CSV table of C-alpha atoms and ligand atoms in Angstrom, one decimal:
chain,number,residue,atom,x,y,z
A,1,MET,CA,-3.0,-5.0,-8.4
A,2,ASP,CA,0.2,-5.8,-10.2
A,3,ILE,CA,0.6,-7.1,-13.4
A,4,PHE,CA,-0.3,-10.5,-13.2
A,5,LYS,CA,-3.2,-10.2,-11.2
A,6,PHE,CA,-4.5,-8.1,-14.0
A,7,LEU,CA,-3.8,-10.9,-16.9
A,8,HIS,CA,-5.4,-12.8,-14.7
A,9,LEU,CA,-8.2,-10.5,-14.3
A,10,SER,CA,-8.4,-10.2,-18.5
A,11,LEU,CA,-7.9,-14.0,-18.4
A,12,PHE,CA,-11.0,-14.2,-16.6
A,13,LEU,CA,-13.2,-11.8,-19.0
A,14,LEU,CA,-13.6,-14.6,-21.4
A,15,PRO,CA,-16.8,-17.0,-21.4
A,16,LEU,CA,-16.8,-19.9,-18.8
A,17,PRO,CA,-17.7,-22.5,-20.4
A,18,PHE,CA,-20.6,-24.4,-19.0
A,19,ILE,CA,-20.0,-27.3,-17.1
A,20,SER,CA,-23.5,-28.5,-15.1
A,21,ALA,CA,-26.0,-27.5,-12.7
A,22,ALA,CA,-25.5,-28.2,-9.3
A,23,ASN,CA,-26.8,-27.1,-5.4
A,24,PRO,CA,-23.9,-25.7,-3.7
A,25,PRO,CA,-23.1,-27.7,-0.4
A,26,SER,CA,-24.6,-26.3,2.7
A,27,CYS,CA,-22.2,-23.6,3.5
A,28,PRO,CA,-23.9,-21.1,5.6
A,29,SER,CA,-22.5,-17.6,5.4
A,30,SER,CA,-21.5,-15.8,9.3
A,31,THR,CA,-20.8,-13.0,10.6
A,32,CYS,CA,-18.6,-12.0,14.0
A,33,PHE,CA,-20.7,-9.6,16.2
A,34,ASN,CA,-18.5,-6.9,16.4
A,35,SER,CA,-17.7,-7.1,12.5
A,36,ASN,CA,-19.2,-5.1,9.4
A,37,PHE,CA,-18.7,-8.3,6.8
A,38,THR,CA,-19.9,-12.1,6.2
A,39,ILE,CA,-17.6,-14.6,6.2
A,40,ARG,CA,-18.5,-17.0,3.0
A,41,PHE,CA,-16.7,-18.6,0.2
A,42,PRO,CA,-13.5,-18.9,-0.1
A,43,PHE,CA,-13.1,-18.1,3.7
A,44,GLN,CA,-14.7,-19.9,6.3
A,45,ALA,CA,-15.4,-19.4,10.2
A,46,ILE,CA,-13.7,-22.5,11.6
A,47,LEU,CA,-16.0,-23.1,14.5
A,48,GLN,CA,-19.3,-22.0,13.0
A,49,ALA,CA,-20.2,-24.0,9.6
A,50,PRO,CA,-19.0,-27.3,8.3
A,51,SER,CA,-15.6,-28.5,7.3
A,52,ASN,CA,-15.3,-27.9,3.7
A,53,CYS,CA,-16.6,-25.5,3.3
A,54,GLY,CA,-13.8,-22.8,3.2
A,55,TYR,CA,-10.5,-23.2,0.9
A,56,PRO,CA,-7.7,-24.1,2.5
A,57,GLY,CA,-5.5,-21.3,3.9
A,58,PHE,CA,-8.9,-19.4,4.6
A,59,TYR,CA,-9.5,-19.7,8.1
A,60,LEU,CA,-11.7,-16.9,10.3
A,61,SER,CA,-12.3,-17.1,13.6
A,62,CYS,CA,-14.5,-14.9,15.7
A,63,ASP,CA,-12.8,-13.9,19.3
A,64,ASN,CA,-14.5,-12.7,22.5
A,65,GLN,CA,-15.4,-9.6,21.7
A,66,GLY,CA,-16.4,-10.3,18.6
A,67,ASN,CA,-13.1,-9.0,16.1
A,68,THR,CA,-12.6,-11.7,13.3
A,69,VAL,CA,-9.9,-13.0,13.8
A,70,ILE,CA,-6.9,-14.6,11.3
A,71,SER,CA,-4.0,-16.4,12.1
A,72,PHE,CA,-1.0,-16.5,9.7
A,73,PRO,CA,1.3,-19.6,10.7
A,74,TYR,CA,4.8,-17.3,10.5
A,75,SER,CA,3.3,-13.7,11.5
A,76,GLY,CA,0.4,-14.3,14.6
A,77,ASP,CA,-3.1,-13.0,14.9
A,78,PHE,CA,-4.4,-10.2,12.9
A,79,PHE,CA,-8.1,-8.5,13.1
A,80,VAL,CA,-9.6,-8.7,9.8
A,81,ARG,CA,-11.3,-5.2,9.1
A,82,GLY,CA,-12.9,-6.3,5.8
A,83,ILE,CA,-13.2,-8.4,2.9
A,84,ASN,CA,-13.5,-7.5,-0.4
A,85,TYR,CA,-14.6,-10.6,-2.6
A,86,GLN,CA,-14.9,-9.2,-5.7
A,87,GLU,CA,-11.3,-7.2,-5.6
A,88,GLN,CA,-10.0,-10.8,-3.9
A,89,GLU,CA,-8.6,-8.5,-1.0
A,90,ILE,CA,-8.7,-8.6,3.0
A,91,GLN,CA,-8.2,-5.3,5.2
A,92,LEU,CA,-6.0,-6.6,8.5
A,93,ASP,CA,-5.1,-4.5,11.6
A,94,ASP,CA,-3.2,-5.1,14.9
A,95,PRO,CA,-5.1,-6.7,17.6
A,96,TYR,CA,-3.1,-4.7,19.9
A,97,SER,CA,-3.7,-1.3,18.0
A,98,CYS,CA,0.1,-0.5,16.6
A,99,LEU,CA,0.2,-2.5,12.9
A,100,PRO,CA,3.5,-0.5,13.0
A,101,ARG,CA,5.1,-2.6,15.7
A,102,ARG,CA,4.2,-5.6,13.6
A,103,LEU,CA,5.3,-4.4,10.8
A,104,MET,CA,8.4,-3.8,11.8
A,105,ASP,CA,9.1,-7.0,12.9
A,106,GLY,CA,8.9,-8.0,9.5
A,107,LEU,CA,5.6,-9.7,7.7
A,108,ASN,CA,6.2,-13.4,6.6
A,109,LEU,CA,2.9,-14.3,4.8
A,110,SER,CA,4.9,-18.3,4.0
A,111,GLY,CA,2.2,-20.7,4.3
A,112,THR,CA,-0.9,-18.2,3.7
A,113,PRO,CA,-2.7,-17.5,0.5
A,114,PHE,CA,-1.9,-14.1,0.6
A,115,GLN,CA,-0.3,-11.6,-1.1
A,116,VAL,CA,1.3,-8.2,-1.1
A,117,SER,CA,1.1,-5.7,-3.7
A,118,TYR,CA,4.0,-3.7,-3.5
A,119,TYR,CA,6.6,-2.9,-1.2
A,120,LEU,CA,8.0,0.2,0.1
A,121,ASN,CA,11.7,0.3,2.3
A,122,TYR,CA,11.1,2.7,5.6
A,123,THR,CA,13.6,3.4,7.5
A,124,PHE,CA,11.8,3.4,11.5
A,125,MET,CA,14.0,6.2,13.9
A,126,LEU,CA,13.5,6.6,17.5
A,127,CYS,CA,14.4,10.5,17.5
A,128,PRO,CA,14.2,12.6,21.0
A,129,ILE,CA,10.4,13.9,21.0
A,130,GLU,CA,11.5,17.8,20.5
A,131,PHE,CA,13.1,16.8,17.0
A,132,THR,CA,10.3,15.7,15.7
A,133,GLN,CA,7.2,17.3,17.1
A,134,SER,CA,4.3,19.1,15.0
A,135,ARG,CA,7.1,18.8,11.9
A,136,PHE,CA,6.9,14.9,11.2
A,137,ALA,CA,4.4,12.6,11.1
A,138,VAL,CA,5.7,10.1,14.2
A,139,ILE,CA,4.4,6.9,15.0
A,140,ASP,CA,2.1,7.4,18.2
A,141,CYS,CA,2.3,3.4,20.0
A,142,LEU,CA,5.5,3.7,19.3
A,143,SER,CA,6.8,7.3,20.9
A,144,ASN,CA,6.1,8.4,24.6
A,145,SER,CA,6.3,12.0,26.1
A,146,THR,CA,10.3,11.7,26.1
A,147,ASN,CA,11.5,9.4,22.3
A,148,SER,CA,9.1,9.2,19.0
A,149,THR,CA,9.8,6.8,16.8
A,150,MET,CA,8.8,8.1,13.0
A,151,ALA,CA,9.4,5.9,9.4
A,152,THR,CA,10.2,7.3,6.4
A,153,THR,CA,10.7,6.0,2.7
A,154,SER,CA,13.5,9.1,2.5
A,155,ASN,CA,16.8,8.0,2.2
A,156,THR,CA,18.1,11.6,2.3
A,157,LEU,CA,16.0,12.1,5.6
A,158,VAL,CA,17.4,9.5,7.4
A,159,GLU,CA,20.8,10.7,7.0
A,160,ARG,CA,20.2,14.7,8.1
A,161,MET,CA,18.6,13.2,11.1
A,162,ALA,CA,21.6,10.4,11.4
A,163,SER,CA,23.3,12.4,14.1
A,164,ARG,CA,19.9,12.8,16.6
A,165,CYS,CA,17.8,10.4,15.9
A,166,LYS,CA,18.6,6.4,16.4
A,167,VAL,CA,17.9,4.4,13.7
A,168,LEU,CA,16.5,1.1,14.5
A,169,VAL,CA,15.2,-0.6,11.2
A,170,THR,CA,15.0,-0.5,7.2
A,171,ILE,CA,12.6,-2.9,6.3
A,172,PRO,CA,10.4,-3.6,3.0
A,173,ILE,CA,6.6,-2.8,4.6
A,174,PRO,CA,3.6,-4.0,2.3
A,175,VAL,CA,1.8,-1.2,1.0
A,176,PRO,CA,-0.9,-1.2,-1.7
A,177,TRP,CA,0.0,1.4,-4.2
A,178,PRO,CA,3.9,1.9,-5.1
A,179,MET,CA,4.2,5.9,-4.0
A,180,PRO,CA,4.4,6.6,-0.5
A,181,GLU,CA,0.8,8.8,0.4
A,182,SER,CA,1.5,12.2,-1.1
A,183,ASP,CA,-0.4,13.8,2.0
A,184,SER,CA,1.9,12.3,4.4
A,185,GLY,CA,5.3,13.5,3.2
A,186,ILE,CA,8.4,12.1,3.4
A,187,THR,CA,7.6,10.5,6.5
A,188,SER,CA,4.2,8.4,7.6
A,189,GLU,CA,3.0,7.4,10.3
A,190,LEU,CA,1.5,4.2,8.7
A,191,ASN,CA,-1.8,4.8,10.2
A,192,GLY,CA,-3.5,2.4,7.3
A,193,ASP,CA,-4.9,-1.1,7.2
A,194,LEU,CA,-2.7,-3.9,6.3
A,195,GLN,CA,-3.8,-4.7,2.8
A,196,LEU,CA,-3.1,-8.2,1.0
A,197,TYR,CA,-5.1,-9.9,-1.7
A,198,TRP,CA,-5.7,-13.5,-3.1
A,199,GLU,CA,-5.1,-15.0,-6.7
A,200,GLU,CA,-6.6,-18.3,-5.8
A,201,PRO,CA,-9.2,-19.5,-5.6
A,202,ASN,CA,-10.0,-16.9,-8.9
A,203,CYS,CA,-13.3,-15.6,-8.0
A,204,GLU,CA,-13.6,-11.9,-9.5
A,205,ASP,CA,-15.5,-13.2,-12.8
A,206,CYS,CA,-17.8,-14.8,-10.8
A,207,GLU,CA,-18.6,-12.4,-8.1
A,208,THR,CA,-18.7,-9.5,-10.4
A,209,GLN,CA,-21.9,-11.0,-12.0
A,210,GLY,CA,-23.3,-11.5,-9.1
A,211,ALA,CA,-22.6,-14.7,-8.4
A,212,MET,CA,-20.7,-16.8,-5.8
A,213,CYS,CA,-18.4,-19.5,-5.3
A,214,GLY,CA,-18.2,-22.5,-3.4
A,215,PHE,CA,-17.2,-26.4,-3.9
A,216,GLU,CA,-19.1,-28.4,-6.5
A,217,ASN,CA,-19.9,-31.0,-4.1
A,218,ASN,CA,-18.6,-32.1,-0.2
A,219,THR,CA,-16.3,-34.8,-2.1
A,220,ASN,CA,-14.9,-33.2,-4.8
A,221,GLN,CA,-12.9,-29.6,-4.4
A,222,GLN,CA,-13.4,-28.4,-7.6
A,223,VAL,CA,-14.5,-24.4,-7.4
A,224,ILE,CA,-17.4,-23.2,-9.4
A,225,CYS,CA,-19.2,-20.4,-10.2
A,226,PHE,CA,-23.0,-20.8,-8.2
A,227,ASP,CA,-25.2,-18.3,-10.2
A,228,SER,CA,-29.0,-17.4,-7.8
A,229,THR,CA,-30.6,-20.3,-9.6
A,230,GLY,CA,-27.9,-23.2,-8.0
A,231,THR,CA,-26.5,-23.3,-11.8
A,232,GLY,CA,-22.8,-24.3,-11.5
A,233,THR,CA,-20.1,-23.4,-14.3
A,234,THR,CA,-16.7,-24.3,-13.6
A,235,ASN,CA,-14.7,-21.6,-11.9
A,236,HIS,CA,-11.6,-24.1,-12.2
A,237,LEU,CA,-8.2,-22.2,-12.6
A,238,ARG,CA,-6.4,-24.5,-14.3
A,239,LEU,CA,-9.1,-25.6,-17.0
A,240,ILE,CA,-9.8,-21.9,-17.4
A,241,LYS,CA,-6.2,-21.2,-18.2
A,242,MET,CA,-5.5,-24.2,-20.3
A,243,ILE,CA,-8.6,-22.6,-23.0
A,244,SER,CA,-7.7,-19.6,-22.3
A,245,LEU,CA,-3.9,-19.9,-23.9
A,246,THR,CA,-5.0,-22.0,-26.7
A,247,ILE,CA,-7.3,-19.8,-27.7
A,248,ALA,CA,-6.9,-16.6,-27.1
A,249,ILE,CA,-3.2,-15.8,-27.3
A,250,PRO,CA,-3.8,-13.0,-29.1
A,251,THR,CA,-5.8,-11.8,-26.1
A,252,ILE,CA,-3.6,-12.4,-23.8
A,253,ILE,CA,-0.7,-10.5,-25.8
A,254,CYS,CA,-3.3,-7.9,-26.3
A,255,ALA,CA,-4.2,-7.4,-22.6
A,256,PHE,CA,-0.6,-7.5,-21.7
A,257,CYS,CA,-0.3,-4.3,-23.6
A,258,THR,CA,-3.3,-2.8,-22.2
A,259,ALA,CA,-1.8,-3.6,-18.9
A,260,CYS,CA,1.8,-2.3,-19.3
A,261,ILE,CA,-0.2,0.9,-20.8
A,262,CYS,CA,-2.4,1.3,-18.2
A,263,LEU,CA,0.5,0.4,-15.3
A,264,VAL,CA,2.8,3.1,-16.7
A,265,HIS,CA,-0.5,5.5,-16.9
A,266,GLY,CA,-2.3,4.6,-14.8
A,267,ARG,CA,-0.2,5.0,-11.3
A,268,ARG,CA,-1.0,8.4,-10.4
A,269,SER,CA,-4.8,8.2,-10.6
A,270,HIS,CA,-4.8,5.1,-8.6
A,271,GLY,CA,-4.2,7.7,-5.1
A,272,THR,CA,-6.6,4.8,-2.9
A,273,ALA,CA,-5.8,1.6,-4.6
A,274,GLY,CA,-8.0,-1.4,-3.3
A,275,GLN,CA,-11.5,-0.2,-3.2
A,276,GLN,CA,-12.1,0.9,-6.5
A,277,ASN,CA,-11.8,-1.5,-10.0
A,278,PHE,CA,-8.6,-0.8,-11.6
A,279,ASP,CA,-10.4,0.8,-14.6
A,280,PRO,CA,-8.1,0.6,-17.7
A,281,ILE,CA,-9.6,3.8,-19.1
A,282,VAL,CA,-7.2,6.6,-17.3
A,283,THR,CA,-6.3,9.9,-18.3
A,284,PRO,CA,-2.7,9.3,-20.3
A,285,GLN,CA,-0.7,11.6,-18.2
A,286,PRO,CA,3.4,11.9,-18.9
A,287,PRO,CA,5.8,9.5,-17.2
A,288,ASN,CA,7.5,11.6,-15.4
A,289,THR,CA,4.8,12.9,-13.4
A,290,SER,CA,5.1,9.7,-11.2
A,291,PHE,CA,5.7,11.5,-8.1
A,292,PRO,CA,3.2,13.7,-6.3
A,293,GLY,CA,4.8,16.8,-5.9
A,294,LEU,CA,6.5,19.5,-8.5
A,295,ASP,CA,8.4,18.1,-11.3
A,296,GLN,CA,12.1,18.6,-11.3
A,297,SER,CA,12.2,21.6,-14.0
A,298,THR,CA,10.2,24.0,-11.6
A,299,ILE,CA,12.3,22.2,-8.0
A,300,GLU,CA,15.5,23.5,-10.2
A,301,SER,CA,14.0,26.7,-10.7
A,302,TYR,CA,14.2,27.9,-7.8
A,303,THR,CA,16.8,29.7,-6.1
A,304,LYS,CA,19.7,27.7,-5.2
A,305,VAL,CA,23.1,28.7,-3.8
A,306,VAL,CA,26.2,27.6,-1.9
A,307,LEU,CA,26.5,28.7,1.8
A,308,GLY,CA,29.5,30.3,2.9
A,309,GLU,CA,31.4,31.0,6.5
A,310,SER,CA,29.2,33.6,7.1
A,311,ARG,CA,25.9,30.6,6.9
A,312,ARG,CA,23.3,33.6,5.8
A,313,LEU,CA,20.7,32.7,3.4
A,314,PRO,CA,19.7,34.2,0.3
A,315,MET,CA,16.8,35.2,2.0
A,316,GLY,CA,13.9,34.9,4.3
A,317,PRO,CA,13.8,34.2,8.2
A,318,ASN,CA,17.2,32.3,9.6
A,319,ASP,CA,17.5,30.6,13.0
A,320,GLY,CA,20.4,28.5,11.4
A,321,THR,CA,18.8,25.6,10.8
A,322,CYS,CA,17.2,23.6,7.8
A,323,PRO,CA,13.2,23.3,9.2
A,324,ILE,CA,12.9,19.6,7.6
A,325,CYS,CA,16.0,17.6,9.2
A,326,LEU,CA,16.5,20.3,12.0
A,327,SER,CA,20.4,20.2,11.4
A,328,ASP,CA,22.4,23.1,11.9
A,329,TYR,CA,23.4,24.7,8.4
A,330,ARG,CA,26.6,24.5,7.6
A,331,ALA,CA,29.8,26.4,5.5
A,332,GLU,CA,29.6,24.8,2.1
A,333,GLU,CA,26.5,23.5,2.2
A,334,VAL,CA,23.9,23.6,-0.6
A,335,VAL,CA,20.6,25.8,0.4
A,336,ARG,CA,17.4,25.9,-2.0
A,337,CYS,CA,14.7,28.6,-1.1
A,338,ILE,CA,11.5,28.4,-2.3
A,339,PRO,CA,11.1,32.3,-3.1
A,340,GLU,CA,7.5,33.0,-3.0
A,341,CYS,CA,7.1,32.4,0.9
A,342,GLN,CA,11.1,33.0,0.9
A,343,HIS,CA,11.7,29.3,3.3
A,344,CYS,CA,14.8,27.9,2.6
A,345,PHE,CA,16.5,24.6,3.4
A,346,HIS,CA,19.5,22.3,2.4
A,347,ALA,CA,18.8,21.8,-1.6
A,348,GLY,CA,18.5,17.8,-0.3
A,349,CYS,CA,15.9,18.0,2.1
A,350,ILE,CA,13.2,20.3,-0.1
A,351,ASP,CA,14.4,18.5,-3.7
A,352,GLU,CA,13.2,15.3,-2.1
A,353,TRP,CA,10.1,16.8,-0.7
A,354,LEU,CA,8.7,19.3,-3.0
A,355,ARG,CA,9.0,15.7,-5.1
A,356,LEU,CA,6.1,14.9,-2.9
A,357,ASN,CA,4.6,17.7,-2.3
A,358,LYS,CA,3.7,20.9,-3.9
A,359,SER,CA,3.6,23.1,-1.1
A,360,CYS,CA,5.6,24.9,1.0
A,361,PRO,CA,6.5,22.4,4.4
A,362,VAL,CA,6.5,25.2,6.2
A,363,CYS,CA,4.0,27.3,5.1
A,364,ARG,CA,1.5,25.4,3.1
A,365,ASN,CA,1.5,27.6,0.8
A,366,SER,CA,1.5,25.7,-2.4
A,367,PRO,CA,4.6,27.8,-5.0
A,368,SER,CA,3.1,28.8,-8.1
A,369,PRO,CA,5.0,27.3,-11.5
A,370,ALA,CA,5.2,30.7,-12.7
A,371,HIS,CA,8.5,31.1,-11.0
A,372,GLY,CA,10.9,29.5,-14.1
A,373,ASN,CA,11.7,32.7,-14.5
A,374,GLN,CA,14.2,32.9,-11.2
A,375,GLN,CA,17.6,32.4,-11.7
A,376,PRO,CA,19.7,29.7,-10.2
A,377,VAL,CA,22.4,31.8,-8.2
B,1,NAG,C1,-16.9,-1.4,9.0
B,1,NAG,O1,-16.4,-1.3,9.8
B,1,NAG,C2,-14.9,-0.7,9.7
B,1,NAG,C3,-14.6,0.1,11.3
B,1,NAG,O2,-14.5,-1.6,11.9
B,1,NAG,C4,-15.2,0.5,9.3
B,1,NAG,O3,-14.0,1.6,9.0
B,1,NAG,C5,-15.7,0.3,7.9
B,1,NAG,O4,-16.4,1.2,7.1
B,1,NAG,C6,-16.9,-0.7,7.8
B,1,NAG,N1,-17.9,-0.8,6.9
B,1,NAG,C7,-18.6,-0.7,6.7
B,1,NAG,C8,-19.1,-1.0,4.6
B,1,NAG,O5,-19.8,-0.4,7.0
B,2,NAG,C1,9.6,-17.8,7.5
B,2,NAG,O1,9.3,-18.0,7.7
B,2,NAG,C2,9.4,-19.1,8.1
B,2,NAG,C3,10.0,-20.1,9.7
B,2,NAG,O2,10.6,-19.6,10.5
B,2,NAG,C4,11.1,-19.3,7.4
B,2,NAG,O3,11.1,-21.2,7.1
B,2,NAG,C5,10.1,-18.9,6.0
B,2,NAG,O4,12.0,-18.5,5.1
B,2,NAG,C6,10.5,-17.8,6.1
B,2,NAG,N1,9.4,-16.8,4.8
B,2,NAG,C7,10.6,-15.8,4.1
B,2,NAG,C8,9.7,-15.0,3.2
B,2,NAG,O5,11.1,-15.3,5.4
B,3,NAG,C1,14.5,-2.8,-0.2
B,3,NAG,O1,16.4,-2.8,0.0
B,3,NAG,C2,16.7,-3.9,-0.4
B,3,NAG,C3,18.2,-4.0,0.5
B,3,NAG,O2,18.7,-2.8,0.5
B,3,NAG,C4,16.8,-4.0,-1.6
B,3,NAG,O3,17.4,-5.3,-2.2
B,3,NAG,C5,15.2,-4.0,-2.6
B,3,NAG,O4,14.9,-3.9,-3.7
B,3,NAG,C6,14.6,-2.1,-1.5
B,3,NAG,N1,12.9,-2.7,-2.2
B,3,NAG,C7,12.8,-1.2,-2.6
B,3,NAG,C8,11.0,-1.6,-3.0
B,3,NAG,O5,12.7,-0.4,-2.4
B,4,NAG,C1,15.1,10.2,23.8
B,4,NAG,O1,14.7,11.2,24.7
B,4,NAG,C2,15.7,11.4,25.6
B,4,NAG,C3,15.7,12.8,26.2
B,4,NAG,O2,14.8,14.5,24.8
B,4,NAG,C4,17.4,12.0,24.8
B,4,NAG,O3,18.3,11.4,25.9
B,4,NAG,C5,17.5,11.0,24.4
B,4,NAG,O4,18.7,10.5,23.6
B,4,NAG,C6,16.6,9.9,23.3
B,4,NAG,N1,16.5,8.2,22.9
B,4,NAG,C7,17.1,8.2,21.4
B,4,NAG,C8,17.0,7.0,21.0
B,4,NAG,O5,16.7,9.9,20.6
B,5,NAG,C1,10.6,6.3,26.0
B,5,NAG,O1,11.0,5.8,24.7
B,5,NAG,C2,12.5,5.3,24.9
B,5,NAG,C3,12.3,4.4,24.2
B,5,NAG,O2,12.3,3.2,23.5
B,5,NAG,C4,12.9,5.2,25.9
B,5,NAG,O3,14.5,4.7,26.1
B,5,NAG,C5,12.6,6.2,27.6
B,5,NAG,O4,12.9,5.4,28.7
B,5,NAG,C6,11.0,5.8,27.2
B,5,NAG,N1,10.7,7.2,28.1
B,5,NAG,C7,9.8,6.6,29.1
B,5,NAG,C8,9.5,8.3,29.6
B,5,NAG,O5,9.0,6.1,29.3
B,6,NAG,C1,-18.9,-35.0,-7.4
B,6,NAG,O1,-18.6,-34.2,-8.3
B,6,NAG,C2,-18.5,-35.0,-9.1
B,6,NAG,C3,-18.1,-34.1,-10.4
B,6,NAG,O2,-19.1,-33.9,-10.6
B,6,NAG,C4,-18.6,-36.5,-9.0
B,6,NAG,O3,-18.4,-36.9,-9.9
B,6,NAG,C5,-19.3,-37.2,-7.7
B,6,NAG,O4,-20.1,-38.1,-7.5
B,6,NAG,C6,-20.0,-35.9,-7.0
B,6,NAG,N1,-19.9,-36.2,-5.3
B,6,NAG,C7,-21.2,-36.4,-4.7
B,6,NAG,C8,-21.0,-37.1,-3.2
B,6,NAG,O5,-22.0,-35.9,-5.3
């Protein structure tokens, strides 16, 4: 949820003016038989409800297997896996179960009402399988018995792997949260659903109250909120905005400040974005912990050496290659070792890893921060 969405939400926390009592037009909700959610306003199942029941762009269909399908004008069909009417979010998957392939081709949402919360630049690489096996998360549906495809947000890893792997493409990928997920480390198999949200029609407030939005009647496109007794209150975006702006400038400024504070403090506490409400009451975190791994001073405290001609590591086992990037160590390269488990890596590789993960990539032990007294060499 970005700042503008939060601002919207803040605006709608103001009381809605009552306009009129009305009965909703008859728009039955429906469900595709292999799906576990209801299709209702602003969505409409194209073959099952009368026209003028769904908002433009929110048309769904059911395929022969009972999956719910949405068609985007420039990106083709997706299976809808869930709709969160309160958060105004939709979860999508690829009908051929290879969402990464679709994301690699680029997602063009022009002509749809849907938006992306955040983008992260991912680089897709094709590697011989022996370089990725059991070390990196790979994309199974883009891998075979000899080559595997991996995706990473780490430029360092891309540079390190460049000699062994072929870079396929670097492209912005929609993500629910602006950080790579900590447990997937620096590579990702990108196997979550694609999550998009919509802003208009804005029925968050209405849905939160347990009511439902709909068109006021069959002849106009005014969206109003129907409570269970059939009483309608207007929910028209522009009207609300106008009223809000004229009577509530201080509220908006206040909400904006709260949003800023929450965005700075809240990022880390919002791991699986989308399933939960944006909660402004979050535990404050110092801004320099915006990466999920170790802090820079802890990382800096670990032994760092420049390799000599012998390429001998300062400690631990040495098979001549960095376990992260699998490149051979060369003279004059900088390596860093985790003193606790004596595992060494290229400094660039392990620094990036530890910024995102709290544990050693080889033995998965968590280095304790108590190693601050180790002298860098
Ligand atoms: C709906 O089905 C999907 C799989 O198609 C599942 O991941 C999800 O948890 C289900 N949701 C509920 C509320 O049952
Ligand atoms: C989406 O595709 C259309 C048609 O090819 C193009 O005109 C438009 O610029 C594209 N939008 C983006 C954001 O790439
Ligand atoms: C992704 O890369 C493009 C082009 O290199 C850059 O303009 C953009 O800012 C990057 N986006 C992010 C989220 O890093
Ligand atoms: C694919 O795997 C084969 C066999 O391991 C290897 O020779 C080839 O270079 C790989 N291709 C790429 C692009 O990594
Ligand atoms: C595996 O995929 C790579 C790259 O797509 C391709 O060059 C190679 O021929 C494939 N190998 C097999 C055994 O299908
Ligand atoms: C639809 O609602 C508008 C605004 O309340 C009203 O003027 C119009 O008569 C209504 N139309 C029907 C067919 O009820």
